Amino acid sequence: MKKLYIICLAILTGISFAFAKDVRLGVPPKSLDKYYPPNSEKYEYLMNMYKASISFTGLSTSLREQDWKRAEKWAESLKNAYLKIGELVPEWDKVLRKKEANALVKAVKERNIRQIQFFANAVGRTCSKCHERYMASTKLLYHFPDFDTVTLEDPITGTDYEVADYMAKMTTSFKLLNVYMSDGLTKKAKKAGMNFVKRLKGLTQMCSECHTNKLSEEIYFGKQFNQKVKELETAIKNLDGKKISQTFAWINMNNCSKCHNVHEVPTMIREKIKKKQK
Ligand code: HEC
Ligand code: HEC
Ligand code: HEC
């Protein structure tokens, strides 16, 4: 009965579960781990991709210049890099069009332009297909750092928190400022407000975990930011609601949001991929 009700509700409200759209990212095979830090600084998988890509360009350029000797060299080099994908990552061996890669080398040797085009396209399609599925997820997983290893000391309690928990605590302080102000509890409101400011300033302790250059820090925690935080502190002392909203809006736009665009959004997606890989 309950189920029927839900179905009716779905129809009435126009919700259609069948047409739900998802963006899909392939979960990179675990064997890629070997070719990225901390296991390797050599990026062997990526280097082989560059080799494949350069070989493709070498092949098409030498064909255009009708230099068949060089074309043969590049076709061979392309085939080797292409087949190496399956040696490096056994899970990917089955998606490779090996016969076509070999046939491409043969077609170049025989100088058969139509066959060259045919087999180059067949191989090239597998490059794009795999990239569409795995490129973004591989980059997030292996090039973007893991925020899980970063901790922040809370300036209020002295406890170490993971980034997400620290963010949640800091945000709660700001929400409490609003709640207590609205409830007319001025002392509590001021305390929550100042806790928010202390936690906000405390964010900079983590930047140097990844950034060796102070310049990165100054983009979100520069002069103008410091000025706005001062204004916010004064507004909290006076419990000036309008000024609090104004300065917070500036901080939200220029600190929280900008930093989230760069650090939080990739982290959110990265974590989803990482969970599935296990
Ligand atoms: C380093 C730059 C940076 C700055 C500046 C920053 N954040 Fe974050 N924030 C992050 C990252 C990274 C995460 C994701 C952490 C994770 O999921 O492990 C995050 C997550 C969050 C979350 C989600 C927490 C959860 O429970 O998952 C909230 C809420 C948040 N931030 C609020 C804020 C507010 C409000 C500000 C500004 C006053 C702010 N942040 C400033 C980097 C930043
Ligand atoms: C089975 C999967 C797969 C196949 C097939 C594949 N690639 Fe890749 N390729 C990847 C992944 C995953 C990455 C991302 C690696 C990274 O960023 O560390 C990548 C990255 C690259 C890059 C680097 C792009 C950048 O912006 O850094 C190039 C160039 C490239 N591939 C070329 C090729 C060519 C050319 C072929 C075909 C001859 C090919 N790849 C076939 C999975 C594949
Ligand atoms: C866990 C690692 C990590 C932490 C912690 C971190 N960042 Fe970043 N940040 C990155 C990565 C990764 C990028 C993208 C560029 C890159 O790969 O270096 C980036 C980019 C940036 C950029 C864009 C311009 C640039 O310098 O590349 C700014 C600005 C920045 N971070 C500021 C900060 C600030 C401020 C903090 C501290 C509140 C912080 N970051 C903390 C990893 C981190």
mmCIF file of C-alpha atoms and ligand atoms in Angstrom:
data_model
loop_
_atom_site.group_PDB
_atom_site.id
_atom_site.type_symbol
_atom_site.label_atom_id
_atom_site.label_comp_id
_atom_site.label_asym_id
_atom_site.label_seq_id
_atom_site.Cartn_x
_atom_site.Cartn_y
_atom_site.Cartn_z
ATOM 1 C CA MET A 1 0.000 0.000 0.000
ATOM 2 C CA LYS A 2 2.794 2.347 1.009
ATOM 3 C CA LYS A 3 4.688 1.492 -2.163
ATOM 4 C CA LEU A 4 1.653 2.225 -4.316
ATOM 5 C CA TYR A 5 1.252 5.537 -2.581
ATOM 6 C CA ILE A 6 4.836 6.459 -3.379
ATOM 7 C CA ILE A 7 4.404 5.482 -7.020
ATOM 8 C CA CYS A 8 1.229 7.577 -7.288
ATOM 9 C CA LEU A 9 2.998 10.459 -5.632
ATOM 10 C CA ALA A 10 5.851 10.138 -8.077
ATOM 11 C CA ILE A 11 3.474 10.243 -11.028
ATOM 12 C CA LEU A 12 1.535 13.164 -9.631
ATOM 13 C CA THR A 13 4.605 15.206 -8.884
ATOM 14 C CA GLY A 14 6.165 14.339 -12.197
ATOM 15 C CA ILE A 15 9.191 12.666 -10.592
ATOM 16 C CA SER A 16 10.443 9.855 -12.718
ATOM 17 C CA PHE A 17 13.029 7.578 -11.201
ATOM 18 C CA ALA A 18 13.528 5.806 -14.506
ATOM 19 C CA PHE A 19 14.813 8.980 -16.122
ATOM 20 C CA ALA A 20 17.228 9.953 -13.374
ATOM 21 C CA LYS A 21 20.438 11.045 -15.018
ATOM 22 C CA ASP A 22 23.877 10.299 -13.622
ATOM 23 C CA VAL A 23 27.306 11.449 -14.604
ATOM 24 C CA ARG A 24 29.559 8.433 -14.596
ATOM 25 C CA LEU A 25 33.239 8.354 -13.840
ATOM 26 C CA GLY A 26 35.116 5.088 -14.170
ATOM 27 C CA VAL A 27 36.904 3.928 -11.039
ATOM 28 C CA PRO A 28 40.594 3.523 -11.957
ATOM 29 C CA PRO A 29 42.005 0.011 -11.387
ATOM 30 C CA LYS A 30 44.009 -0.380 -8.197
ATOM 31 C CA SER A 31 47.088 -1.501 -10.128
ATOM 32 C CA LEU A 32 47.616 2.131 -11.195
ATOM 33 C CA ASP A 33 48.716 2.810 -7.596
ATOM 34 C CA LYS A 34 52.169 1.514 -8.461
ATOM 35 C CA TYR A 35 52.848 4.329 -10.895
ATOM 36 C CA TYR A 36 52.061 7.311 -8.679
ATOM 37 C CA PRO A 37 53.323 8.816 -5.431
ATOM 38 C CA PRO A 38 53.932 7.702 -2.771
ATOM 39 C CA ASN A 39 54.745 4.398 -4.535
ATOM 40 C CA SER A 40 56.599 5.970 -7.440
ATOM 41 C CA GLU A 41 57.684 9.445 -8.380
ATOM 42 C CA LYS A 42 58.213 8.437 -11.999
ATOM 43 C CA TYR A 43 54.591 8.519 -13.196
ATOM 44 C CA GLU A 44 55.304 5.517 -15.447
ATOM 45 C CA TYR A 45 51.725 5.233 -16.667
ATOM 46 C CA LEU A 46 51.451 8.896 -17.633
ATOM 47 C CA MET A 47 54.898 8.816 -19.291
ATOM 48 C CA ASN A 48 53.746 5.933 -21.467
ATOM 49 C CA MET A 49 50.671 7.982 -22.441
ATOM 50 C CA TYR A 50 52.922 10.832 -23.542
ATOM 51 C CA LYS A 51 54.924 8.348 -25.573
ATOM 52 C CA ALA A 52 51.741 7.069 -27.264
ATOM 53 C CA SER A 53 50.595 10.592 -27.975
ATOM 54 C CA ILE A 54 53.936 11.767 -29.382
ATOM 55 C CA SER A 55 54.088 8.637 -31.553
ATOM 56 C CA PHE A 56 50.633 9.370 -32.947
ATOM 57 C CA THR A 57 51.756 12.880 -33.885
ATOM 58 C CA GLY A 58 55.034 11.478 -35.285
ATOM 59 C CA LEU A 59 53.060 9.067 -37.439
ATOM 60 C CA SER A 60 50.594 11.579 -38.849
ATOM 61 C CA THR A 61 53.336 14.169 -39.491
ATOM 62 C CA SER A 62 55.651 11.771 -41.301
ATOM 63 C CA LEU A 63 52.715 10.462 -43.356
ATOM 64 C CA ARG A 64 51.814 13.999 -44.370
ATOM 65 C CA GLU A 65 55.464 14.560 -45.309
ATOM 66 C CA GLN A 66 55.370 11.210 -47.146
ATOM 67 C CA ASP A 67 58.471 10.043 -45.301
ATOM 68 C CA TRP A 68 57.741 6.332 -45.056
ATOM 69 C CA LYS A 69 60.832 5.337 -43.099
ATOM 70 C CA ARG A 70 59.952 7.682 -40.266
ATOM 71 C CA ALA A 71 56.293 6.681 -40.497
ATOM 72 C CA GLU A 72 57.310 3.063 -39.898
ATOM 73 C CA LYS A 73 59.379 4.038 -36.899
ATOM 74 C CA TRP A 74 56.507 6.004 -35.358
ATOM 75 C CA ALA A 75 53.896 3.333 -36.070
ATOM 76 C CA GLU A 76 56.096 0.804 -34.295
ATOM 77 C CA SER A 77 56.618 3.151 -31.377
ATOM 78 C CA LEU A 78 52.868 3.808 -31.149
ATOM 79 C CA LYS A 79 52.129 0.091 -31.131
ATOM 80 C CA ASN A 80 54.658 -0.525 -28.368
ATOM 81 C CA ALA A 81 53.316 2.230 -26.129
ATOM 82 C CA TYR A 82 49.757 1.124 -26.817
ATOM 83 C CA LEU A 83 50.414 -2.520 -25.946
ATOM 84 C CA LYS A 84 52.342 -1.466 -22.864
ATOM 85 C CA ILE A 85 49.090 -0.082 -21.418
ATOM 86 C CA GLY A 86 47.965 -3.668 -20.864
ATOM 87 C CA GLU A 87 51.297 -4.664 -19.301
ATOM 88 C CA LEU A 88 51.209 -1.754 -16.881
ATOM 89 C CA VAL A 89 47.516 -2.157 -16.057
ATOM 90 C CA PRO A 90 46.365 -5.744 -16.670
ATOM 91 C CA GLU A 91 42.705 -4.759 -16.056
ATOM 92 C CA TRP A 92 42.907 -2.581 -19.180
ATOM 93 C CA ASP A 93 44.500 -5.172 -21.434
ATOM 94 C CA LYS A 94 41.120 -6.358 -22.725
ATOM 95 C CA VAL A 95 39.993 -2.946 -24.012
ATOM 96 C CA LEU A 96 43.006 -2.642 -26.312
ATOM 97 C CA ARG A 97 42.546 -3.327 -30.014
ATOM 98 C CA LYS A 98 45.820 -5.219 -30.326
ATOM 99 C CA LYS A 99 45.105 -6.750 -33.724
ATOM 100 C CA GLU A 100 44.366 -3.304 -35.117
ATOM 101 C CA ALA A 101 47.577 -1.848 -33.607
ATOM 102 C CA ASN A 102 49.600 -4.551 -35.328
ATOM 103 C CA ALA A 103 47.639 -4.136 -38.551
ATOM 104 C CA LEU A 104 48.446 -0.428 -38.453
ATOM 105 C CA VAL A 105 52.177 -1.149 -38.469
ATOM 106 C CA LYS A 106 51.673 -3.544 -41.371
ATOM 107 C CA ALA A 107 49.597 -1.023 -43.325
ATOM 108 C CA VAL A 108 52.353 1.583 -42.946
ATOM 109 C CA LYS A 109 54.942 -0.924 -44.173
ATOM 110 C CA GLU A 110 52.709 -1.640 -47.170
ATOM 111 C CA ARG A 111 52.048 2.064 -47.669
ATOM 112 C CA ASN A 112 48.327 1.453 -47.799
ATOM 113 C CA ILE A 113 46.782 4.813 -46.916
ATOM 114 C CA ARG A 114 43.193 3.590 -46.617
ATOM 115 C CA GLN A 115 44.175 0.783 -44.282
ATOM 116 C CA ILE A 116 46.372 3.133 -42.277
ATOM 117 C CA GLN A 117 43.423 5.466 -41.772
ATOM 118 C CA PHE A 118 41.117 2.634 -40.885
ATOM 119 C CA PHE A 119 43.371 1.081 -38.248
ATOM 120 C CA ALA A 120 44.601 4.401 -36.848
ATOM 121 C CA ASN A 121 40.968 5.356 -36.244
ATOM 122 C CA ALA A 122 40.203 2.014 -34.616
ATOM 123 C CA VAL A 123 43.119 2.443 -32.217
ATOM 124 C CA GLY A 124 42.437 6.155 -31.672
ATOM 125 C CA ARG A 125 38.831 5.487 -30.703
ATOM 126 C CA THR A 126 39.983 3.284 -27.835
ATOM 127 C CA CYS A 127 42.196 6.119 -26.570
ATOM 128 C CA SER A 128 39.270 8.564 -26.456
ATOM 129 C CA LYS A 129 36.856 6.025 -25.038
ATOM 130 C CA CYS A 130 39.110 5.201 -22.131
ATOM 131 C CA HIS A 131 39.888 8.878 -21.515
ATOM 132 C CA GLU A 132 36.238 9.744 -21.374
ATOM 133 C CA ARG A 133 35.726 7.208 -18.619
ATOM 134 C CA TYR A 134 38.930 7.327 -16.641
ATOM 135 C CA MET A 135 40.938 10.497 -17.295
ATOM 136 C CA ALA A 136 39.201 12.807 -14.800
ATOM 137 C CA SER A 137 38.916 10.172 -12.073
ATOM 138 C CA THR A 138 42.569 9.150 -12.466
ATOM 139 C CA LYS A 139 43.716 12.761 -12.238
ATOM 140 C CA LEU A 140 41.660 13.386 -9.126
ATOM 141 C CA LEU A 141 42.774 10.207 -7.459
ATOM 142 C CA TYR A 142 46.477 10.374 -8.250
ATOM 143 C CA HIS A 143 47.294 14.036 -8.821
ATOM 144 C CA PHE A 144 45.055 15.786 -6.309
ATOM 145 C CA PRO A 145 46.247 15.484 -2.713
ATOM 146 C CA ASP A 146 44.327 13.722 0.026
ATOM 147 C CA PHE A 147 42.823 16.137 2.564
ATOM 148 C CA ASP A 148 42.170 13.213 4.916
ATOM 149 C CA THR A 149 45.766 13.315 6.074
ATOM 150 C CA VAL A 150 45.529 16.979 7.104
ATOM 151 C CA THR A 151 44.497 17.967 10.618
ATOM 152 C CA LEU A 152 43.855 21.346 12.242
ATOM 153 C CA GLU A 153 44.175 22.281 15.878
ATOM 154 C CA ASP A 154 41.018 23.919 17.106
ATOM 155 C CA PRO A 155 41.968 27.277 18.728
ATOM 156 C CA ILE A 156 38.983 26.992 21.109
ATOM 157 C CA THR A 157 39.343 23.462 22.493
ATOM 158 C CA GLY A 158 42.921 22.600 21.519
ATOM 159 C CA THR A 159 41.694 19.356 19.917
ATOM 160 C CA ASP A 160 42.987 18.176 16.529
ATOM 161 C CA TYR A 161 40.288 17.832 13.901
ATOM 162 C CA GLU A 162 40.153 16.543 10.363
ATOM 163 C CA VAL A 163 39.451 19.283 7.831
ATOM 164 C CA ALA A 164 35.766 18.425 7.324
ATOM 165 C CA ASP A 165 35.099 18.329 11.087
ATOM 166 C CA TYR A 166 36.942 21.581 11.647
ATOM 167 C CA MET A 167 34.926 23.229 8.850
ATOM 168 C CA ALA A 168 31.701 21.954 10.398
ATOM 169 C CA LYS A 169 32.689 23.289 13.841
ATOM 170 C CA MET A 170 33.615 26.685 12.412
ATOM 171 C CA THR A 171 30.342 26.896 10.483
ATOM 172 C CA THR A 172 28.346 25.923 13.567
ATOM 173 C CA SER A 173 29.925 28.838 15.468
ATOM 174 C CA PHE A 174 28.635 31.213 12.822
ATOM 175 C CA LYS A 175 25.183 29.656 12.822
ATOM 176 C CA LEU A 176 25.042 29.885 16.624
ATOM 177 C CA LEU A 177 25.893 33.575 16.416
ATOM 178 C CA ASN A 178 22.760 34.029 14.319
ATOM 179 C CA VAL A 179 20.594 31.796 16.510
ATOM 180 C CA TYR A 180 21.586 33.474 19.805
ATOM 181 C CA MET A 181 21.275 36.920 18.306
ATOM 182 C CA SER A 182 17.810 36.135 17.089
ATOM 183 C CA ASP A 183 16.938 34.764 20.559
ATOM 184 C CA GLY A 184 18.263 37.888 22.264
ATOM 185 C CA LEU A 185 21.005 35.943 24.107
ATOM 186 C CA THR A 186 23.691 38.576 23.607
ATOM 187 C CA LYS A 187 26.522 37.133 25.678
ATOM 188 C CA LYS A 188 26.273 33.734 24.027
ATOM 189 C CA ALA A 189 25.935 35.368 20.618
ATOM 190 C CA LYS A 190 29.159 37.342 21.075
ATOM 191 C CA LYS A 191 31.028 34.275 22.278
ATOM 192 C CA ALA A 192 29.883 32.166 19.305
ATOM 193 C CA GLY A 193 30.815 35.011 16.954
ATOM 194 C CA MET A 194 34.320 35.322 18.358
ATOM 195 C CA ASN A 195 34.758 31.538 18.211
ATOM 196 C CA PHE A 196 33.901 31.716 14.537
ATOM 197 C CA VAL A 197 36.522 34.415 13.948
ATOM 198 C CA LYS A 198 39.196 32.461 15.842
ATOM 199 C CA ARG A 199 38.446 29.308 13.863
ATOM 200 C CA LEU A 200 38.436 31.230 10.601
ATOM 201 C CA LYS A 201 41.874 32.683 11.350
ATOM 202 C CA GLY A 202 43.023 29.211 12.421
ATOM 203 C CA LEU A 203 42.448 27.859 8.901
ATOM 204 C CA THR A 204 45.829 29.158 7.716
ATOM 205 C CA GLN A 205 47.686 26.595 9.842
ATOM 206 C CA MET A 206 47.015 23.923 7.206
ATOM 207 C CA CYS A 207 48.110 25.759 4.039
ATOM 208 C CA SER A 208 51.805 24.962 4.481
ATOM 209 C CA GLU A 209 50.997 21.218 4.544
ATOM 210 C CA CYS A 210 50.751 21.479 0.758
ATOM 211 C CA HIS A 211 51.885 24.979 -0.262
ATOM 212 C CA THR A 212 55.501 25.953 0.101
ATOM 213 C CA ASN A 213 54.757 29.390 -1.294
ATOM 214 C CA LYS A 214 53.221 31.992 1.026
ATOM 215 C CA LEU A 215 51.659 33.633 -2.064
ATOM 216 C CA SER A 216 48.964 30.939 -2.278
ATOM 217 C CA GLU A 217 47.891 31.714 1.263
ATOM 218 C CA GLU A 218 47.648 35.427 0.588
ATOM 219 C CA ILE A 219 45.131 34.917 -2.198
ATOM 220 C CA TYR A 220 42.416 33.994 0.319
ATOM 221 C CA PHE A 221 43.980 35.429 3.499
ATOM 222 C CA GLY A 222 45.394 38.730 2.273
ATOM 223 C CA LYS A 223 45.153 42.366 3.361
ATOM 224 C CA GLN A 224 41.551 42.876 2.316
ATOM 225 C CA PHE A 225 40.538 39.695 4.110
ATOM 226 C CA ASN A 226 42.212 40.884 7.330
ATOM 227 C CA GLN A 227 40.403 44.212 7.019
ATOM 228 C CA LYS A 228 37.031 42.451 6.638
ATOM 229 C CA VAL A 229 37.707 40.199 9.619
ATOM 230 C CA LYS A 230 38.440 43.287 11.740
ATOM 231 C CA GLU A 231 35.138 44.804 10.618
ATOM 232 C CA LEU A 232 33.390 41.554 11.463
ATOM 233 C CA GLU A 233 34.913 41.499 14.959
ATOM 234 C CA THR A 234 33.686 45.046 15.613
ATOM 235 C CA ALA A 235 30.235 44.177 14.257
ATOM 236 C CA ILE A 236 30.066 41.131 16.565
ATOM 237 C CA LYS A 237 31.065 43.235 19.600
ATOM 238 C CA ASN A 238 28.253 45.670 18.731
ATOM 239 C CA LEU A 239 25.915 42.858 17.659
ATOM 240 C CA ASP A 240 25.248 44.875 14.513
ATOM 241 C CA GLY A 241 23.264 42.341 12.471
ATOM 242 C CA LYS A 242 23.385 44.240 9.207
ATOM 243 C CA LYS A 243 27.143 44.724 9.339
ATOM 244 C CA ILE A 244 27.673 41.088 10.357
ATOM 245 C CA SER A 245 25.733 39.935 7.285
ATOM 246 C CA GLN A 246 27.604 42.302 5.006
ATOM 247 C CA THR A 247 31.092 41.341 6.137
ATOM 248 C CA PHE A 248 30.239 37.642 6.264
ATOM 249 C CA ALA A 249 28.890 37.827 2.705
ATOM 250 C CA TRP A 250 32.230 39.263 1.573
ATOM 251 C CA ILE A 251 34.206 36.590 3.459
ATOM 252 C CA ASN A 252 31.962 33.839 2.154
ATOM 253 C CA MET A 253 32.405 34.995 -1.444
ATOM 254 C CA ASN A 254 36.136 35.719 -1.313
ATOM 255 C CA ASN A 255 37.420 33.182 1.164
ATOM 256 C CA CYS A 256 35.096 30.204 1.694
ATOM 257 C CA SER A 257 33.684 29.927 -1.831
ATOM 258 C CA LYS A 258 36.909 30.585 -3.696
ATOM 259 C CA CYS A 259 38.827 28.142 -1.571
ATOM 260 C CA HIS A 260 36.052 25.559 -1.951
ATOM 261 C CA ASN A 261 36.059 25.866 -5.733
ATOM 262 C CA VAL A 262 39.727 24.906 -5.758
ATOM 263 C CA HIS A 263 39.967 22.464 -2.833
ATOM 264 C CA GLU A 264 36.586 21.189 -1.685
ATOM 265 C CA VAL A 265 34.881 20.273 -4.948
ATOM 266 C CA PRO A 266 37.756 18.038 -6.166
ATOM 267 C CA THR A 267 37.978 16.562 -2.655
ATOM 268 C CA MET A 268 34.275 15.650 -2.689
ATOM 269 C CA ILE A 269 34.546 13.831 -6.007
ATOM 270 C CA ARG A 270 37.909 12.309 -5.149
ATOM 271 C CA GLU A 271 36.501 10.790 -1.968
ATOM 272 C CA LYS A 272 33.643 9.153 -3.838
ATOM 273 C CA ILE A 273 36.055 7.596 -6.310
ATOM 274 C CA LYS A 274 38.443 6.476 -3.586
ATOM 275 C CA LYS A 275 35.657 4.755 -1.673
ATOM 276 C CA LYS A 276 34.626 2.768 -4.742
ATOM 277 C CA GLN A 277 38.167 1.726 -5.549
ATOM 278 C CA LYS A 278 38.524 -0.178 -2.302
HETATM 279 C C1 HEC B 1 41.604 25.511 2.287
HETATM 280 C C2 HEC B 1 40.625 26.440 1.891
HETATM 281 C C3 HEC B 1 39.285 26.499 2.602
HETATM 282 C C4 HEC B 1 38.751 27.622 3.175
HETATM 283 C C5 HEC B 1 39.373 29.004 3.240
HETATM 284 C C6 HEC B 1 37.457 27.253 3.659
HETATM 285 N N1 HEC B 1 37.211 25.919 3.415
HETATM 286 FE FE1 HEC B 1 35.562 24.884 3.992
HETATM 287 N N2 HEC B 1 36.338 23.192 3.149
HETATM 288 C C7 HEC B 1 37.573 23.091 2.562
HETATM 289 C C8 HEC B 1 37.804 21.712 2.182
HETATM 290 C C9 HEC B 1 39.049 21.154 1.517
HETATM 291 C C10 HEC B 1 36.665 20.989 2.567
HETATM 292 C C11 HEC B 1 36.402 19.475 2.365
HETATM 293 C C12 HEC B 1 37.000 18.683 3.492
HETATM 294 C C13 HEC B 1 36.745 17.193 3.342
HETATM 295 O O1 HEC B 1 35.686 16.806 2.866
HETATM 296 O O2 HEC B 1 37.626 16.413 3.766
HETATM 297 C C14 HEC B 1 35.748 21.959 3.154
HETATM 298 C C15 HEC B 1 34.488 21.640 3.668
HETATM 299 C C16 HEC B 1 33.615 22.543 4.234
HETATM 300 C C17 HEC B 1 32.317 22.194 4.753
HETATM 301 C C18 HEC B 1 31.686 20.816 4.726
HETATM 302 C C19 HEC B 1 32.061 20.115 6.006
HETATM 303 C C20 HEC B 1 31.537 18.683 6.060
HETATM 304 O O3 HEC B 1 30.871 18.378 7.058
HETATM 305 O O4 HEC B 1 31.817 17.911 5.140
HETATM 306 C C21 HEC B 1 31.765 23.344 5.255
HETATM 307 C C22 HEC B 1 30.413 23.500 5.893
HETATM 308 C C23 HEC B 1 32.743 24.404 5.066
HETATM 309 N N3 HEC B 1 33.865 23.869 4.446
HETATM 310 C C24 HEC B 1 32.558 25.713 5.464
HETATM 311 C C25 HEC B 1 33.472 26.730 5.259
HETATM 312 C C26 HEC B 1 33.244 28.109 5.571
HETATM 313 C C27 HEC B 1 31.961 28.659 6.158
HETATM 314 C C28 HEC B 1 34.373 28.792 5.231
HETATM 315 C C29 HEC B 1 34.659 30.256 5.319
HETATM 316 C C30 HEC B 1 34.296 30.963 6.523
HETATM 317 C C31 HEC B 1 35.320 27.827 4.708
HETATM 318 N N4 HEC B 1 34.738 26.585 4.752
HETATM 319 C C32 HEC B 1 36.587 28.136 4.279
HETATM 320 C C33 HEC B 1 38.474 24.116 2.353
HETATM 321 C C34 HEC B 1 38.315 25.423 2.774
HETATM 322 C C1 HEC B 2 42.538 2.002 -21.016
HETATM 323 C C2 HEC B 2 42.667 3.395 -20.775
HETATM 324 C C3 HEC B 2 43.482 4.286 -21.679
HETATM 325 C C4 HEC B 2 43.809 4.100 -23.002
HETATM 326 C C5 HEC B 2 43.437 2.950 -23.927
HETATM 327 C C6 HEC B 2 44.581 5.258 -23.387
HETATM 328 N N1 HEC B 2 44.728 6.120 -22.327
HETATM 329 FE FE1 HEC B 2 45.703 7.884 -22.358
HETATM 330 N N2 HEC B 2 45.239 8.172 -20.414
HETATM 331 C C7 HEC B 2 44.524 7.310 -19.618
HETATM 332 C C8 HEC B 2 44.459 7.837 -18.274
HETATM 333 C C9 HEC B 2 43.789 7.176 -17.093
HETATM 334 C C10 HEC B 2 45.160 9.048 -18.278
HETATM 335 C C11 HEC B 2 45.403 10.006 -17.092
HETATM 336 C C12 HEC B 2 46.755 9.724 -16.505
HETATM 337 C C13 HEC B 2 47.227 10.790 -15.560
HETATM 338 O O1 HEC B 2 46.791 11.950 -15.653
HETATM 339 O O2 HEC B 2 48.094 10.480 -14.714
HETATM 340 C C14 HEC B 2 45.642 9.240 -19.639
HETATM 341 C C15 HEC B 2 46.360 10.324 -20.055
HETATM 342 C C16 HEC B 2 46.783 10.549 -21.340
HETATM 343 C C17 HEC B 2 47.486 11.724 -21.773
HETATM 344 C C18 HEC B 2 47.868 12.889 -20.894
HETATM 345 C C19 HEC B 2 46.797 13.935 -20.926
HETATM 346 C C20 HEC B 2 47.013 15.023 -19.915
HETATM 347 O O3 HEC B 2 46.293 16.012 -20.024
HETATM 348 O O4 HEC B 2 47.813 14.876 -19.009
HETATM 349 C C21 HEC B 2 47.726 11.582 -23.113
HETATM 350 C C22 HEC B 2 48.423 12.578 -24.029
HETATM 351 C C23 HEC B 2 47.182 10.309 -23.519
HETATM 352 N N3 HEC B 2 46.606 9.696 -22.402
HETATM 353 C C24 HEC B 2 47.241 9.786 -24.795
HETATM 354 C C25 HEC B 2 46.741 8.538 -25.155
HETATM 355 C C26 HEC B 2 46.761 8.009 -26.489
HETATM 356 C C27 HEC B 2 47.333 8.722 -27.708
HETATM 357 C C28 HEC B 2 46.167 6.786 -26.445
HETATM 358 C C29 HEC B 2 45.907 5.802 -27.556
HETATM 359 C C30 HEC B 2 46.971 5.487 -28.439
HETATM 360 C C31 HEC B 2 45.756 6.557 -25.078
HETATM 361 N N4 HEC B 2 46.129 7.639 -24.323
HETATM 362 C C32 HEC B 2 45.095 5.435 -24.653
HETATM 363 C C33 HEC B 2 43.956 6.131 -20.003
HETATM 364 C C34 HEC B 2 44.053 5.572 -21.273
HETATM 365 C C1 HEC B 3 45.970 18.907 1.060
HETATM 366 C C2 HEC B 3 46.689 19.878 0.285
HETATM 367 C C3 HEC B 3 46.281 21.329 0.303
HETATM 368 C C4 HEC B 3 46.053 22.142 1.404
HETATM 369 C C5 HEC B 3 46.073 21.764 2.868
HETATM 370 C C6 HEC B 3 45.814 23.464 0.866
HETATM 371 N N1 HEC B 3 45.895 23.444 -0.489
HETATM 372 FE FE1 HEC B 3 45.706 25.043 -1.720
HETATM 373 N N2 HEC B 3 45.904 23.839 -3.345
HETATM 374 C C7 HEC B 3 46.147 22.492 -3.293
HETATM 375 C C8 HEC B 3 46.206 21.985 -4.659
HETATM 376 C C9 HEC B 3 46.452 20.540 -5.073
HETATM 377 C C10 HEC B 3 46.001 23.083 -5.512
HETATM 378 C C11 HEC B 3 45.981 23.096 -7.040
HETATM 379 C C12 HEC B 3 47.336 23.548 -7.547
HETATM 380 C C13 HEC B 3 48.407 22.535 -7.224
HETATM 381 O O1 HEC B 3 48.304 21.360 -7.640
HETATM 382 O O2 HEC B 3 49.353 22.923 -6.524
HETATM 383 C C14 HEC B 3 45.829 24.240 -4.659
HETATM 384 C C15 HEC B 3 45.650 25.515 -5.121
HETATM 385 C C16 HEC B 3 45.531 26.625 -4.334
HETATM 386 C C17 HEC B 3 45.395 27.972 -4.842
HETATM 387 C C18 HEC B 3 45.328 28.352 -6.321
HETATM 388 C C19 HEC B 3 46.605 29.041 -6.741
HETATM 389 C C20 HEC B 3 47.834 28.228 -6.458
HETATM 390 O O3 HEC B 3 48.588 28.643 -5.578
HETATM 391 O O4 HEC B 3 48.003 27.132 -7.051
HETATM 392 C C21 HEC B 3 45.316 28.796 -3.766
HETATM 393 C C22 HEC B 3 45.184 30.296 -3.764
HETATM 394 C C23 HEC B 3 45.397 27.955 -2.581
HETATM 395 N N3 HEC B 3 45.519 26.643 -2.968
HETATM 396 C C24 HEC B 3 45.329 28.431 -1.287
HETATM 397 C C25 HEC B 3 45.351 27.616 -0.164
HETATM 398 C C26 HEC B 3 45.203 28.126 1.184
HETATM 399 C C27 HEC B 3 45.025 29.581 1.547
HETATM 400 C C28 HEC B 3 45.267 27.051 2.017
HETATM 401 C C29 HEC B 3 45.141 27.052 3.516
HETATM 402 C C30 HEC B 3 43.971 27.649 4.077
HETATM 403 C C31 HEC B 3 45.439 25.859 1.181
HETATM 404 N N4 HEC B 3 45.483 26.248 -0.120
HETATM 405 C C32 HEC B 3 45.541 24.570 1.652
HETATM 406 C C33 HEC B 3 46.312 21.720 -2.168
HETATM 407 C C34 HEC B 3 46.174 22.165 -0.878
#
